[in-house]
Amino acid sequence: MKDRVLTHTQDHELSHSMAHYLLTIHKLKEKKGYARVTDIAKDLGLTKGSVSTALNSLRKRQLIGDEDDSKFLLLTPQGHREVHNILSSRTLLYYFLRDFLCVGDDSAHKDSCLMEHLMSSETREKLFDFMKSFTLEDAQGPMERLERLRKNIGLDFQRYKNYDEFLEDQKGDSYLK
């Protein structure tokens, strides 16, 4: 992985709703060629006033701007990067939840949408690498990869009979040492 500063939601304060504003602007620009406050409000089922307030916050973060001499919005280069990060996170999470964990399609869709803006670039890249390694048809098969993974797991799952017992044992974030 390239050297880079990790950014999490608390570092750049991109909320779930802000992510949806960016995604809506992106979608409207792709579909119609333009995005206006009215279009965003209609698409998200919100008032124009609440959309305007949220867009001002995105402007301050330099994620969006206004096209010259118009009321059309545009994503800045930083806004485009953020949209692509969100979309790649959502896609990876959706397929991981659905295909690797066998979560139902509706739950995988909803959960990936809720988590998409929270994932760091490091986690996104590692999740991609992990998922890709399990889909490769190479000399090292899935059983070998599973065995390697099993040896590197830091939590002793064997000490718990079931999830309820694991849940009861949680007392804090001591695993974050």
Short mmCIF file of C-alpha atoms in Angstrom, two decimals:
data_model
loop_
_atom_site.label_atom_id
_atom_site.label_comp_id
_atom_site.label_asym_id
_atom_site.label_seq_id
_atom_site.Cartn_x
_atom_site.Cartn_y
_atom_site.Cartn_z
CA MET A 1 0.00 0.00 0.00
CA LYS A 2 1.17 3.52 -0.76
CA ASP A 3 2.23 5.77 2.12
CA ARG A 4 -0.70 7.97 3.06
CA VAL A 5 -2.41 9.54 5.98
CA LEU A 6 -5.40 7.53 7.16
CA THR A 7 -8.62 9.49 7.20
CA HIS A 8 -11.69 8.30 8.97
CA THR A 9 -15.07 9.98 9.25
CA GLN A 10 -14.10 11.74 12.45
CA ASP A 11 -11.07 13.19 10.63
CA HIS A 12 -12.99 14.86 7.81
CA GLU A 13 -16.49 14.74 9.29
CA LEU A 14 -18.29 13.40 6.24
CA SER A 15 -21.63 12.26 7.60
CA HIS A 16 -23.97 9.70 6.12
CA SER A 17 -26.26 12.44 4.77
CA MET A 18 -23.32 14.38 3.29
CA ALA A 19 -22.22 11.24 1.48
CA HIS A 20 -25.73 10.96 0.02
CA TYR A 21 -25.68 14.56 -1.15
CA LEU A 22 -22.39 13.93 -2.97
CA LEU A 23 -23.71 10.70 -4.47
CA THR A 24 -26.92 12.43 -5.58
CA ILE A 25 -24.99 15.25 -7.26
CA HIS A 26 -22.83 12.66 -9.00
CA LYS A 27 -25.88 10.63 -10.10
CA LEU A 28 -27.73 13.70 -11.41
CA LYS A 29 -24.68 14.94 -13.32
CA GLU A 30 -24.29 11.48 -14.90
CA LYS A 31 -28.00 11.15 -15.72
CA LYS A 32 -29.07 14.69 -16.65
CA GLY A 33 -25.78 16.47 -17.20
CA TYR A 34 -26.50 18.91 -14.39
CA ALA A 35 -27.49 19.07 -10.72
CA ARG A 36 -29.51 21.85 -9.08
CA VAL A 37 -30.74 22.31 -5.52
CA THR A 38 -34.27 21.58 -6.74
CA ASP A 39 -33.19 18.28 -8.34
CA ILE A 40 -31.31 17.19 -5.23
CA ALA A 41 -34.26 18.07 -2.96
CA LYS A 42 -36.64 16.10 -5.19
CA ASP A 43 -34.32 13.10 -5.44
CA LEU A 44 -33.73 12.93 -1.67
CA GLY A 45 -37.28 13.92 -0.66
CA LEU A 46 -36.11 17.01 1.26
CA THR A 47 -36.86 20.72 1.25
CA LYS A 48 -34.76 23.09 -0.83
CA GLY A 49 -33.83 24.96 2.35
CA SER A 50 -32.36 21.92 4.08
CA VAL A 51 -30.52 20.96 0.91
CA SER A 52 -29.05 24.48 0.59
CA THR A 53 -27.81 24.34 4.18
CA ALA A 54 -26.15 20.97 3.63
CA LEU A 55 -24.60 22.09 0.35
CA ASN A 56 -23.00 25.08 2.09
CA SER A 57 -21.25 22.63 4.39
CA LEU A 58 -19.98 20.66 1.38
CA ARG A 59 -18.78 23.92 -0.23
CA LYS A 60 -16.82 24.79 2.91
CA ARG A 61 -15.14 21.38 2.70
CA GLN A 62 -14.37 22.13 -0.96
CA LEU A 63 -16.22 19.03 -2.15
CA ILE A 64 -18.65 20.91 -4.40
CA GLY A 65 -18.74 24.15 -6.31
CA ASP A 66 -20.99 26.07 -8.67
CA GLU A 67 -20.69 26.12 -12.44
CA ASP A 68 -19.91 29.58 -13.82
CA ASP A 69 -22.96 31.78 -14.50
CA SER A 70 -25.50 29.10 -13.55
CA LYS A 71 -27.25 27.47 -10.64
CA PHE A 72 -25.72 24.12 -11.51
CA LEU A 73 -23.57 22.32 -8.96
CA LEU A 74 -20.40 20.43 -9.68
CA LEU A 75 -18.13 18.12 -7.76
CA THR A 76 -14.62 19.39 -7.20
CA PRO A 77 -11.74 16.99 -7.89
CA GLN A 78 -11.72 16.26 -4.14
CA GLY A 79 -15.49 15.69 -4.27
CA HIS A 80 -15.06 13.26 -7.19
CA ARG A 81 -12.43 11.32 -5.23
CA GLU A 82 -14.75 11.17 -2.24
CA VAL A 83 -17.64 9.89 -4.39
CA HIS A 84 -15.46 7.18 -5.91
CA ASN A 85 -14.21 6.18 -2.44
CA ILE A 86 -17.79 5.98 -1.17
CA LEU A 87 -18.95 3.98 -4.18
CA SER A 88 -16.03 1.56 -4.01
CA SER A 89 -16.57 1.08 -0.27
CA ARG A 90 -20.28 0.44 -0.80
CA THR A 91 -19.62 -2.04 -3.60
CA LEU A 92 -16.99 -3.96 -1.64
CA LEU A 93 -19.12 -4.03 1.50
CA TYR A 94 -22.24 -5.12 -0.39
CA TYR A 95 -20.52 -8.08 -2.05
CA PHE A 96 -18.60 -9.00 1.09
CA LEU A 97 -21.79 -9.06 3.16
CA ARG A 98 -23.87 -10.81 0.50
CA ASP A 99 -21.40 -13.28 -1.01
CA PHE A 100 -18.85 -13.92 1.75
CA LEU A 101 -21.09 -13.69 4.81
CA CYS A 102 -24.34 -14.79 3.08
CA VAL A 103 -26.31 -11.83 4.44
CA GLY A 104 -29.64 -11.34 2.66
CA ASP A 105 -29.66 -8.97 -0.30
CA ASP A 106 -31.77 -6.29 1.41
CA SER A 107 -29.64 -6.31 4.56
CA ALA A 108 -26.43 -6.27 2.52
CA HIS A 109 -27.70 -3.27 0.56
CA LYS A 110 -28.85 -1.32 3.65
CA ASP A 111 -25.77 -2.14 5.75
CA SER A 112 -23.31 -1.32 2.97
CA CYS A 113 -25.08 2.01 2.51
CA LEU A 114 -24.78 2.76 6.23
CA MET A 115 -21.08 1.87 6.39
CA GLU A 116 -19.85 3.18 3.03
CA HIS A 117 -18.56 6.56 4.24
CA LEU A 118 -16.96 5.22 7.42
CA MET A 119 -14.27 3.03 5.88
CA SER A 120 -10.66 4.22 5.73
CA SER A 121 -8.69 3.90 2.52
CA GLU A 122 -6.45 1.31 4.19
CA THR A 123 -9.41 -0.88 5.16
CA ARG A 124 -11.00 -0.48 1.71
CA GLU A 125 -7.78 -1.59 -0.02
CA LYS A 126 -7.23 -4.52 2.37
CA LEU A 127 -10.84 -5.66 1.96
CA PHE A 128 -10.41 -5.55 -1.81
CA ASP A 129 -7.16 -7.55 -1.57
CA PHE A 130 -8.77 -10.09 0.77
CA MET A 131 -11.81 -10.58 -1.47
CA LYS A 132 -9.68 -10.76 -4.60
CA SER A 133 -7.37 -13.36 -3.06
CA PHE A 134 -10.35 -15.66 -2.49
CA THR A 135 -11.51 -15.36 -6.07
CA LEU A 136 -8.14 -16.06 -7.70
CA GLU A 137 -7.73 -19.42 -9.32
CA ASP A 138 -4.08 -20.00 -8.58
CA ALA A 139 -1.92 -22.75 -7.13
CA GLN A 140 -2.82 -21.74 -3.60
CA GLY A 141 -6.45 -22.74 -3.15
CA PRO A 142 -9.10 -21.41 -0.79
CA MET A 143 -8.30 -24.00 1.89
CA GLU A 144 -4.67 -22.84 2.10
CA ARG A 145 -5.80 -19.20 2.28
CA LEU A 146 -8.32 -20.09 4.99
CA GLU A 147 -5.64 -21.90 6.99
CA ARG A 148 -3.30 -18.89 6.71
CA LEU A 149 -6.14 -16.60 7.77
CA ARG A 150 -7.06 -18.86 10.70
CA LYS A 151 -3.50 -18.65 12.04
CA ASN A 152 -3.55 -14.84 12.00
CA ILE A 153 -6.88 -14.20 13.75
CA GLY A 154 -6.29 -12.28 16.96
CA LEU A 155 -9.56 -13.14 18.71
CA ASP A 156 -9.99 -16.54 20.34
CA PHE A 157 -13.43 -17.46 19.02
CA GLN A 158 -13.17 -20.94 20.53
CA ARG A 159 -13.65 -19.59 24.04
CA TYR A 160 -17.24 -18.56 23.21
CA LYS A 161 -20.08 -21.04 22.78
CA ASN A 162 -22.17 -18.58 20.74
CA TYR A 163 -22.64 -14.93 19.84
CA ASP A 164 -24.67 -14.18 22.99
CA GLU A 165 -21.75 -15.32 25.15
CA PHE A 166 -19.37 -13.16 23.10
CA LEU A 167 -21.76 -10.21 23.45
CA GLU A 168 -21.88 -10.59 27.24
CA ASP A 169 -18.07 -10.60 27.42
CA GLN A 170 -17.68 -7.18 25.78
CA LYS A 171 -16.48 -4.64 28.31
CA GLY A 172 -14.71 -1.98 26.25
CA ASP A 173 -12.26 -1.38 23.47
CA SER A 174 -9.25 -3.07 25.02
CA TYR A 175 -8.62 -4.80 21.69
CA LEU A 176 -7.46 -1.44 20.30
CA LYS A 177 -4.09 -1.46 22.11
#
